[in-house]
Every structure is written in structure tokens, then in C-alpha cells.
Tab-separated table of C-alpha atoms and ligand atoms in Angstrom:
chain	number	residue	atom	x	y	z
A	15	MET	CA	0.000	0.000	0.000
A	16	THR	CA	1.322	3.450	-0.844
A	17	GLY	CA	0.151	7.053	-0.314
A	18	ARG	CA	-0.853	8.744	-3.572
A	19	ILE	CA	-1.577	12.471	-3.917
A	20	CYS	CA	-5.197	12.664	-5.052
A	21	GLY	CA	-5.875	16.381	-4.560
A	22	THR	CA	-3.966	19.658	-4.233
A	23	GLY	CA	-4.758	23.279	-3.417
A	24	PHE	CA	-3.082	26.537	-2.538
A	25	CYS	CA	-3.879	29.959	-1.110
A	26	VAL	CA	-1.764	33.096	-1.200
A	27	PRO	CA	-2.514	36.563	0.245
A	28	GLU	CA	-4.144	39.215	-1.946
A	29	ARG	CA	-1.440	41.815	-1.390
A	30	VAL	CA	1.379	41.813	-3.960
A	31	MET	CA	4.722	43.406	-3.112
A	32	ASP	CA	6.949	43.807	-6.167
A	33	ASN	CA	10.675	44.483	-6.308
A	34	LYS	CA	10.069	48.145	-7.111
A	35	GLU	CA	8.193	48.597	-3.835
A	36	LEU	CA	11.030	46.864	-1.952
A	37	SER	CA	13.591	49.154	-3.531
A	38	GLY	CA	11.789	52.037	-1.854
A	39	MET	CA	12.274	50.344	1.523
A	40	VAL	CA	15.914	49.141	1.405
A	41	ASP	CA	18.968	49.871	-0.749
A	42	THR	CA	18.289	47.422	-3.583
A	43	SER	CA	16.850	47.373	-7.096
A	44	ASP	CA	14.484	45.336	-9.224
A	45	GLU	CA	17.405	44.488	-11.495
A	46	TRP	CA	19.603	43.198	-8.624
A	47	ILE	CA	16.845	41.047	-7.146
A	48	ARG	CA	15.840	39.521	-10.500
A	49	GLU	CA	19.413	38.841	-11.517
A	50	ARG	CA	20.551	37.324	-8.178
A	51	THR	CA	17.367	35.480	-7.242
A	52	GLY	CA	14.846	35.372	-10.122
A	53	ILE	CA	12.185	36.803	-7.790
A	54	GLU	CA	9.935	39.534	-9.230
A	55	ARG	CA	7.187	39.817	-6.623
A	56	ARG	CA	5.840	38.109	-3.521
A	57	ARG	CA	2.558	37.974	-1.581
A	58	ILE	CA	2.345	39.479	1.904
A	59	ILE	CA	-0.383	38.865	4.478
A	60	THR	CA	-2.720	41.636	5.586
A	61	GLU	CA	-5.909	40.058	6.950
A	62	GLU	CA	-4.727	36.512	6.201
A	63	THR	CA	-2.902	34.321	8.718
A	64	THR	CA	-0.937	31.082	8.616
A	65	VAL	CA	-4.100	29.288	9.793
A	66	SER	CA	-6.542	30.969	7.388
A	67	MET	CA	-4.308	30.312	4.354
A	68	ALA	CA	-3.701	26.716	5.467
A	69	ALA	CA	-7.437	26.118	5.910
A	70	LYS	CA	-8.254	27.584	2.487
A	71	ALA	CA	-5.529	25.540	0.758
A	72	ALA	CA	-6.768	22.429	2.616
A	73	GLU	CA	-10.392	22.999	1.572
A	74	ARG	CA	-9.304	23.369	-2.051
A	75	ALA	CA	-7.199	20.193	-1.890
A	76	LEU	CA	-10.074	18.225	-0.329
A	77	ALA	CA	-12.535	19.517	-2.946
A	78	ASP	CA	-10.040	18.587	-5.656
A	79	ALA	CA	-9.733	15.081	-4.214
A	80	GLY	CA	-13.492	14.705	-3.714
A	81	ILE	CA	-12.913	13.872	-0.048
A	82	SER	CA	-14.953	15.322	2.805
A	83	PRO	CA	-13.244	16.787	5.902
A	84	GLU	CA	-14.837	14.042	8.049
A	85	GLN	CA	-12.889	11.415	6.089
A	86	VAL	CA	-9.503	12.914	7.013
A	87	GLU	CA	-7.720	10.793	9.641
A	88	LEU	CA	-4.597	12.900	10.128
A	89	ILE	CA	-3.598	16.526	9.445
A	90	ILE	CA	0.088	17.411	9.390
A	91	THR	CA	0.935	21.079	8.972
A	92	ALA	CA	4.491	22.118	8.221
A	93	THR	CA	5.212	25.657	9.384
A	94	ILE	CA	7.811	27.853	11.060
A	95	SER	CA	5.388	30.772	11.405
A	96	SER	CA	2.325	29.537	13.275
A	97	ASN	CA	-0.175	32.152	14.503
A	98	VAL	CA	0.472	31.105	18.108
A	99	ILE	CA	2.685	28.547	19.831
A	100	LEU	CA	-0.323	26.639	21.184
A	101	PRO	CA	-2.575	25.199	19.897
A	102	CYS	CA	-0.750	23.893	16.842
A	103	THR	CA	-1.717	25.070	13.358
A	104	ALA	CA	-3.029	21.621	12.351
A	105	CYS	CA	-5.560	21.720	15.245
A	106	GLU	CA	-6.661	25.211	14.209
A	107	VAL	CA	-7.094	24.005	10.621
A	108	GLN	CA	-9.097	21.016	11.873
A	109	LYS	CA	-11.476	23.420	13.614
A	110	GLU	CA	-11.766	25.685	10.542
A	111	ILE	CA	-12.505	22.923	8.037
A	112	GLY	CA	-14.495	20.593	10.303
A	113	ALA	CA	-12.190	17.569	10.107
A	114	ALA	CA	-13.553	16.351	13.429
A	115	TRP	CA	-12.024	12.857	13.332
A	116	ALA	CA	-8.471	13.818	12.402
A	117	ALA	CA	-5.425	13.577	14.624
A	118	CYS	CA	-3.336	16.744	14.264
A	119	PHE	CA	0.234	17.888	14.688
A	120	ASP	CA	2.736	20.358	13.233
A	121	VAL	CA	6.192	19.794	11.805
A	122	ASN	CA	8.978	22.369	12.138
A	123	ALA	CA	11.485	21.567	9.411
A	124	ALA	CA	11.603	24.962	7.643
A	125	CYS	CA	11.923	24.615	3.876
A	126	CYS	CA	12.006	20.812	4.178
A	127	GLY	CA	8.687	20.953	6.042
A	128	PHE	CA	6.358	19.793	3.285
A	129	LEU	CA	8.770	17.062	2.218
A	130	THR	CA	8.992	15.910	5.846
A	131	ALA	CA	5.192	15.894	6.194
A	132	PHE	CA	4.959	13.927	2.939
A	133	GLN	CA	7.425	11.329	4.186
A	134	ILE	CA	5.673	10.987	7.567
A	135	ALA	CA	2.326	10.550	5.785
A	136	GLN	CA	3.811	7.941	3.436
A	137	THR	CA	5.218	6.026	6.393
A	138	TYR	CA	1.878	6.008	8.259
A	139	ILE	CA	0.067	4.823	5.125
A	140	ALA	CA	2.648	2.117	4.370
A	141	ALA	CA	2.316	0.892	7.972
A	142	GLY	CA	-1.475	0.712	7.631
A	143	VAL	CA	-2.055	3.246	10.425
A	144	TYR	CA	-4.010	5.809	8.363
A	145	ARG	CA	-5.535	5.772	4.874
A	146	THR	CA	-6.419	9.461	4.320
A	147	ILE	CA	-3.996	12.208	5.324
A	148	LEU	CA	-4.013	15.950	4.688
A	149	ILE	CA	-0.574	17.590	4.527
A	150	ILE	CA	-0.117	21.347	4.433
A	151	GLY	CA	2.749	23.828	4.234
A	152	SER	CA	1.739	27.314	5.398
A	153	GLU	CA	3.906	30.333	6.171
A	154	SER	CA	3.623	33.984	7.138
A	155	LEU	CA	7.344	34.656	6.749
A	156	SER	CA	6.703	38.406	6.544
A	157	LYS	CA	6.191	38.274	10.340
A	158	LEU	CA	9.707	36.862	10.790
A	159	THR	CA	11.393	39.161	8.277
A	160	ASP	CA	13.596	42.113	9.163
A	161	TRP	CA	12.308	44.659	6.626
A	162	THR	CA	15.479	46.733	7.063
A	163	ASP	CA	17.819	43.854	6.058
A	164	ARG	CA	18.244	43.797	2.273
A	165	GLY	CA	20.079	40.475	2.488
A	166	THR	CA	16.907	38.642	3.554
A	167	CYS	CA	13.780	40.775	3.021
A	168	ILE	CA	14.018	40.478	-0.761
A	169	LEU	CA	13.716	36.688	-0.596
A	170	PHE	CA	10.665	35.692	1.373
A	171	GLY	CA	6.909	35.604	0.788
A	172	ASP	CA	3.722	34.286	2.416
A	173	GLY	CA	1.368	31.510	1.298
A	174	ALA	CA	0.093	27.985	1.804
A	175	GLY	CA	-0.199	24.771	-0.197
A	176	ALA	CA	-1.865	21.460	0.630
A	177	ALA	CA	-2.179	17.905	-0.654
A	178	VAL	CA	-4.418	14.963	0.216
A	179	LEU	CA	-2.826	11.526	0.323
A	180	THR	CA	-4.877	8.360	0.180
A	181	ALA	CA	-3.822	4.732	0.441
A	182	GLY	CA	-3.890	2.768	-2.789
A	183	GLU	CA	-2.032	0.483	-5.104
A	184	GLY	CA	1.133	1.661	-6.813
A	185	ARG	CA	4.847	1.726	-6.454
A	186	SER	CA	6.081	2.998	-3.103
A	187	PHE	CA	9.324	4.938	-2.890
A	188	ARG	CA	11.542	5.536	0.106
A	189	GLY	CA	12.348	9.154	0.856
A	190	ILE	CA	15.497	10.627	2.401
A	191	LEU	CA	15.998	13.438	4.919
A	192	HIS	CA	19.353	14.700	6.208
A	193	SER	CA	20.298	17.348	8.754
A	194	ASP	CA	23.507	19.023	9.889
A	195	GLY	CA	22.751	20.869	13.109
A	196	SER	CA	26.345	22.080	13.362
A	197	LYS	CA	25.545	24.503	10.485
A	198	GLY	CA	22.359	25.832	12.080
A	199	ALA	CA	23.700	29.370	12.527
A	200	ALA	CA	23.703	29.856	8.733
A	201	LEU	CA	19.949	30.424	8.854
A	202	SER	CA	18.305	31.142	12.180
A	203	CYS	CA	15.427	32.984	13.835
A	204	SER	CA	14.992	33.289	17.587
A	205	GLY	CA	11.478	34.752	17.403
A	206	SER	CA	10.326	37.829	19.259
A	207	HIS	CA	9.703	35.943	22.518
A	208	TRP	CA	13.087	34.292	22.692
A	209	LYS	CA	15.645	36.974	21.841
A	210	ALA	CA	19.154	35.865	22.803
A	211	ASP	CA	20.191	39.390	23.888
A	212	GLU	CA	19.439	43.031	23.101
A	213	ASN	CA	21.347	42.748	19.801
A	214	ASP	CA	19.051	39.978	18.604
A	215	SER	CA	16.140	41.400	16.598
A	216	GLY	CA	14.289	38.088	16.787
A	217	PHE	CA	13.961	38.099	12.968
A	218	MET	CA	15.449	35.664	10.426
A	219	LYS	CA	19.223	35.951	10.042
A	220	MET	CA	21.035	34.324	7.185
A	221	ASP	CA	24.493	33.828	5.761
A	222	GLY	CA	23.287	33.876	2.148
A	223	ARG	CA	26.532	32.652	0.590
A	224	GLU	CA	26.788	29.755	3.054
A	225	VAL	CA	23.203	28.657	2.361
A	226	PHE	CA	23.777	28.989	-1.377
A	227	LYS	CA	26.908	26.790	-1.276
A	228	PHE	CA	25.165	24.235	0.921
A	229	ALA	CA	22.148	24.008	-1.399
A	230	VAL	CA	23.997	23.611	-4.682
A	231	LYS	CA	26.172	20.831	-3.169
A	232	ARG	CA	23.632	18.909	-1.096
A	233	VAL	CA	20.592	18.961	-3.400
A	234	PRO	CA	22.266	17.175	-6.353
A	235	GLU	CA	23.814	14.701	-3.882
A	236	VAL	CA	20.496	13.797	-2.280
A	237	ILE	CA	18.805	13.535	-5.691
A	238	HIS	CA	21.379	10.926	-6.753
A	239	GLU	CA	20.983	9.217	-3.380
A	240	VAL	CA	17.190	8.919	-3.551
A	241	LEU	CA	17.323	7.689	-7.159
A	242	LYS	CA	19.831	4.989	-6.201
A	243	LEU	CA	17.880	3.977	-3.090
A	244	ASN	CA	14.789	3.417	-5.214
A	245	ASP	CA	16.586	1.849	-8.142
A	246	CYS	CA	15.447	4.643	-10.477
A	247	SER	CA	17.324	6.326	-13.282
A	248	ILE	CA	17.491	10.102	-13.557
A	249	ASP	CA	15.791	9.729	-16.952
A	250	ASP	CA	12.754	8.144	-15.233
A	251	ILE	CA	11.952	11.514	-13.625
A	252	ASP	CA	9.641	13.825	-15.578
A	253	TYR	CA	9.864	16.810	-13.225
A	254	PHE	CA	12.102	17.888	-10.350
A	255	VAL	CA	9.978	19.982	-7.979
A	256	VAL	CA	12.622	21.713	-5.889
A	257	HIS	CA	12.089	24.162	-3.007
A	258	GLN	CA	11.661	27.601	-4.606
A	259	ALA	CA	14.408	29.659	-2.957
A	260	ASN	CA	16.484	31.121	-5.762
A	261	ARG	CA	16.545	30.657	-9.551
A	262	ARG	CA	20.345	30.464	-9.569
A	263	ILE	CA	20.321	27.644	-7.004
A	264	ILE	CA	17.813	25.626	-9.065
A	265	GLU	CA	19.643	26.263	-12.351
A	266	SER	CA	22.909	25.280	-10.731
A	267	VAL	CA	21.355	22.027	-9.434
A	268	ALA	CA	20.078	21.251	-12.945
A	269	LYS	CA	23.514	21.947	-14.399
A	270	ARG	CA	25.301	19.758	-11.853
A	271	LEU	CA	22.911	16.930	-12.741
A	272	ASP	CA	23.518	17.589	-16.445
A	273	LEU	CA	19.791	18.134	-16.980
A	274	ASP	CA	17.750	20.629	-18.943
A	275	ALA	CA	16.454	23.406	-16.631
A	276	GLU	CA	12.994	22.838	-18.186
A	277	LYS	CA	12.683	19.744	-16.014
A	278	PHE	CA	12.847	22.072	-12.987
A	279	PRO	CA	9.641	24.093	-13.031
A	280	MET	CA	9.700	27.383	-11.125
A	281	ASN	CA	7.210	29.900	-9.798
A	282	LEU	CA	9.514	31.746	-7.390
A	283	GLN	CA	9.280	34.812	-9.638
A	284	GLU	CA	5.662	35.200	-8.431
A	285	TYR	CA	5.840	34.187	-4.770
A	286	GLY	CA	9.474	34.379	-3.595
A	287	ASN	CA	10.607	31.809	-1.047
A	288	THR	CA	7.560	30.622	0.916
A	289	SER	CA	9.530	27.961	2.850
A	290	SER	CA	7.343	24.903	3.562
A	291	ALA	CA	4.604	26.190	1.226
A	292	SER	CA	6.756	26.455	-1.904
A	293	ILE	CA	6.606	22.822	-3.049
A	294	PRO	CA	2.832	22.309	-2.597
A	295	ILE	CA	2.017	25.681	-4.204
A	296	LEU	CA	4.122	24.717	-7.222
A	297	LEU	CA	2.594	21.215	-7.397
A	298	ASP	CA	-0.901	22.668	-7.440
A	299	GLU	CA	-0.028	25.251	-10.096
A	300	LEU	CA	1.581	22.611	-12.306
A	301	ARG	CA	-1.441	20.384	-11.919
A	302	ARG	CA	-3.942	23.132	-12.705
A	303	ASN	CA	-1.890	24.440	-15.641
A	304	GLY	CA	-1.997	20.955	-17.153
A	305	VAL	CA	1.759	20.423	-16.902
A	306	LEU	CA	1.551	17.341	-14.663
A	307	LYS	CA	0.008	14.335	-16.359
A	308	LYS	CA	-1.161	11.046	-14.927
A	309	GLY	CA	1.778	8.649	-14.941
A	310	ASN	CA	4.453	11.339	-14.520
A	311	ARG	CA	7.182	10.484	-12.048
A	312	ILE	CA	8.130	13.467	-9.892
A	313	LEU	CA	11.081	14.049	-7.615
A	314	LEU	CA	10.600	16.473	-4.714
A	315	ALA	CA	13.693	18.064	-3.130
A	316	GLY	CA	13.953	20.496	-0.231
A	317	PHE	CA	16.705	22.333	1.634
A	318	GLY	CA	16.836	24.982	4.282
A	319	ALA	CA	17.247	25.905	7.925
A	320	GLY	CA	18.612	23.232	10.214
A	321	LEU	CA	20.481	22.922	8.008
A	322	SER	CA	18.325	20.168	6.540
A	323	TRP	CA	17.834	18.707	3.086
A	324	GLY	CA	16.078	15.764	1.510
A	325	ALA	CA	14.275	14.246	-1.450
A	326	GLY	CA	11.396	11.946	-2.295
A	327	ILE	CA	9.797	10.407	-5.384
A	328	LEU	CA	6.146	9.971	-6.292
A	329	ASP	CA	4.067	8.822	-9.213
A	330	TRP	CA	1.366	11.301	-10.221
A	331	ILE	CA	-2.053	9.612	-10.399
A	332	ILE	CA	-4.374	12.563	-11.046
A	333	GLU	CA	-5.774	12.836	-14.597
B	473	ACO	N1	20.380	44.528	-3.155
B	473	ACO	C1	21.542	45.035	-3.606
B	473	ACO	N2	22.753	44.590	-3.191
B	473	ACO	C2	22.759	43.601	-2.291
B	473	ACO	C3	21.574	43.038	-1.765
B	473	ACO	C4	20.352	43.553	-2.216
B	473	ACO	N3	19.154	43.091	-1.806
B	473	ACO	N4	21.904	42.068	-0.887
B	473	ACO	C5	23.234	42.012	-0.868
B	473	ACO	N5	23.760	42.954	-1.700
B	473	ACO	C6	25.154	43.231	-1.985
B	473	ACO	C7	26.065	42.768	-0.880
B	473	ACO	O1	26.198	43.748	0.132
B	473	ACO	C8	27.356	42.567	-1.626
B	473	ACO	O2	27.978	43.793	-1.813
B	473	ACO	P1	29.591	43.915	-1.695
B	473	ACO	O3	30.121	43.046	-2.807
B	473	ACO	O4	29.831	45.364	-1.878
B	473	ACO	O5	29.923	43.385	-0.322
B	473	ACO	C9	26.905	42.081	-3.009
B	473	ACO	O6	25.538	42.493	-3.132
B	473	ACO	C10	26.991	40.599	-3.158
B	473	ACO	O7	26.420	39.986	-2.003
B	473	ACO	P2	26.290	38.436	-1.868
B	473	ACO	O8	25.714	38.122	-0.526
B	473	ACO	O9	27.575	37.772	-2.253
B	473	ACO	O10	25.221	38.153	-3.006
B	473	ACO	P3	24.770	36.771	-3.582
B	473	ACO	O11	25.022	36.738	-5.019
B	473	ACO	O12	25.288	35.632	-2.744
B	473	ACO	O13	23.210	36.848	-3.401
B	473	ACO	C11	21.557	35.941	-1.948
B	473	ACO	C12	22.658	36.955	-2.097
B	473	ACO	C13	20.482	36.261	-2.984
B	473	ACO	C14	20.979	36.052	-0.555
B	473	ACO	C15	22.138	34.552	-2.223
B	473	ACO	O14	23.285	34.343	-1.433
B	473	ACO	C16	21.173	33.461	-1.916
B	473	ACO	O15	20.131	33.330	-2.573
B	473	ACO	N6	21.499	32.607	-0.944
B	473	ACO	C17	20.629	31.505	-0.589
B	473	ACO	C18	19.527	32.048	0.243
B	473	ACO	C19	18.435	31.064	0.415
B	473	ACO	O16	18.068	30.368	-0.487
B	473	ACO	N7	17.904	31.067	1.619
B	473	ACO	C20	16.752	30.370	1.924
B	473	ACO	C21	16.981	28.947	2.287
B	473	ACO	S1	15.486	28.196	2.552
B	473	ACO	C22	14.944	28.446	4.163
B	473	ACO	O17	15.190	27.652	5.004
B	473	ACO	C23	14.150	29.662	4.531
């Protein structure tokens, strides 16, 4: 028995912030941001919250799958920007969508969050514990962003994506996750309640070059590793859905794998880096734009704070 994605959905805030607007806030330019990152605009919450976007994305994914909230047995929400510390975002989503019978918990794995939720869901389904699982990535990164730091504020955006997994026949693949906690300082955020000292703003801090080097080395490695583990060839993969952090990182990964960049779809120009939401938002867009076809084999790869990285493979079953 394996977990197959049978529905997807996403929700992003109404408010668009383009690079021109950002260049009025910090010393940067549209040209610099496009050239170094590929990002053109991002969505920023106003009325929306991590919970409201997650609930909307979840409702869309359930409608897409033709599954009622009462049928959901487990909700896993990946987030680093929950509305509150307690209760967890998954419980709040349960309340919003009426998934009364679901168990709920959150995963904090930053930009590997959705991939981690996917792998947990797959493991539960393979073990026969649950048959219908809702996984969500939802982030309000604008709350954790230092809007005076041009090294980070140009990168991030808000949004949510969701997928419904159901048990069924099909090939099951083993996923891989890695972490190197000794490199955690490269990308950190203490949060406003937990400032280390008066010099700590509480916002996200990042050594951009360090994260860049880490990503372009580790992502190709873990892609080879997951292919080998599952006895797949790189040519078996139709699309590589990689965490949407930076166009140059993704192009560099494609180059290192000796693959055409067209196999690495991107939407970061529209939404920036939405951390755990980036992969499910992209999956849903690809599905609705008719890019993903039933029978496609897709490789998901994530990397980010921790530092953590990983990859997984799935066969697309939606028409
Ligand atoms: N606008 C204009 N100039 C800038 C900006 C900006 N927004 N930011 C930095 N610069 C300047 C720097 O000060 C530097 O100037 P100097 O040469 O006079 O010192 C110059 O541009 C080059 O700076 P670099 O940091 O070397 O620029 P780089 O090409 O590395 O791009 C970036 C920076 C975009 C942050 C890049 O390093 C990157 O994308 N890193 C990965 C970040 C990432 O993906 N993080 C998310 C991980 S996922 C997660 O867990 C959330």
C-alpha cells in the first residue's frame, strides 16, 4: 500500500509586493533582485494568517480530491510561522474545516517541512495506520522578516499549499531526509519571545553565501541518493519539484545533474521563497496548468534551515 496524492490546493494573500516597492524600503533594485534570485514579486499577508491560508488551501485540496473533511484521519501542517505557539496550526485548521475525526500535529522543518510531512504521511500509510492524510505547508514569513535587512527581506513571501494523500495500489518509494545541526547558525530565527540578547532582533538571520553553497552541493547529492535507493534512473523523472528559494540555485542544481532546466519548473518569480509552502504551491499550479500528467514520475527536493535537506519520489495519479 502506498500514499498517492489525489488532490492539491493553494492559497496566497491578496497583497502583492513587487521588487520596485522593496527598492523604496531598502537599498536594492528590481534588477539586482531579479538577476541574483529570479524573484519579481511576492505575496504578503494583511488580513490573512498562517491558519486561514492553510485552511483555504486544505479545503481546495479536499474539494479537488473529492474527499470530505470528516474522512480525514490525520492533518500534518508544516510551518515555522504559526499564529500562536499553542494550539498547533493543524488543530486550528481542523477546527476551521471541520475535520472532526483527524489527529493533528505540526512539523517544524523549515523549507524541508512539506517534504517531511509527505514522508511521515507515506510512512503512516505504508504501515497501515491511516488511509487518508491531509498535509499542508503554510507560512507567514513576513512576520519573521527584518524589513530593514536587504540580504533577507528580498527573498521571502507568504502563502500555503496542501495535498491529500490516500492509500492505494502503486509503487512505493523511500524518501530521504538529512540534517547538519552544526551549520544551524547559517539560517536562524529566535522569534520575538526568545531573543538571545538586546542585539538579537528576533527576525530571520542568514548567511546567504553559506546557504547557497550548501544548497547547490547537497541537493544534487540527495537527488542521486534517492534515485539509487529506489533503483530509479534520472531519466525516469519527468519533473524535479525543488524548493523555490532562488533561480540560480535551481539552475545550478540542474547543471550539476547535467539536466535541462525545463525539467525544474519554477514559480519563485511570483511568490518568492515561501519555505514549507513552496513545493505544494508549485505542485498545485503545475497540476492546474496541465503540466503534470497522470503517470508522470516526480522528484521532490527540499533544503533549508537546520540545516536540513532531503528528497522523495512519487508517481502522479491525477488525470
Ligand atoms: N540589493 C543590492 N545589493 C545587495 C543586496 C540587495 N538586496 N543584498 C546584498 N547585496 C550586496 C552585498 O552587500 C554585496 O555587496 P559587496 O560586494 O559590496 O559586499 C553584493 O551584493 C553581493 O552579495 P552576496 O551576498 O555575495 O550576493 P549573492 O550573489 O550571494 O546573493 C543571496 C545573495 C540572494 C541572498 C544569495 O546568497 C542566496 O540566494 N542565498 C541563498 C539564500 C536562500 O536560499 N535562503 C533560503 C533557504 S530556505 C529556508 O530555510 C528559509
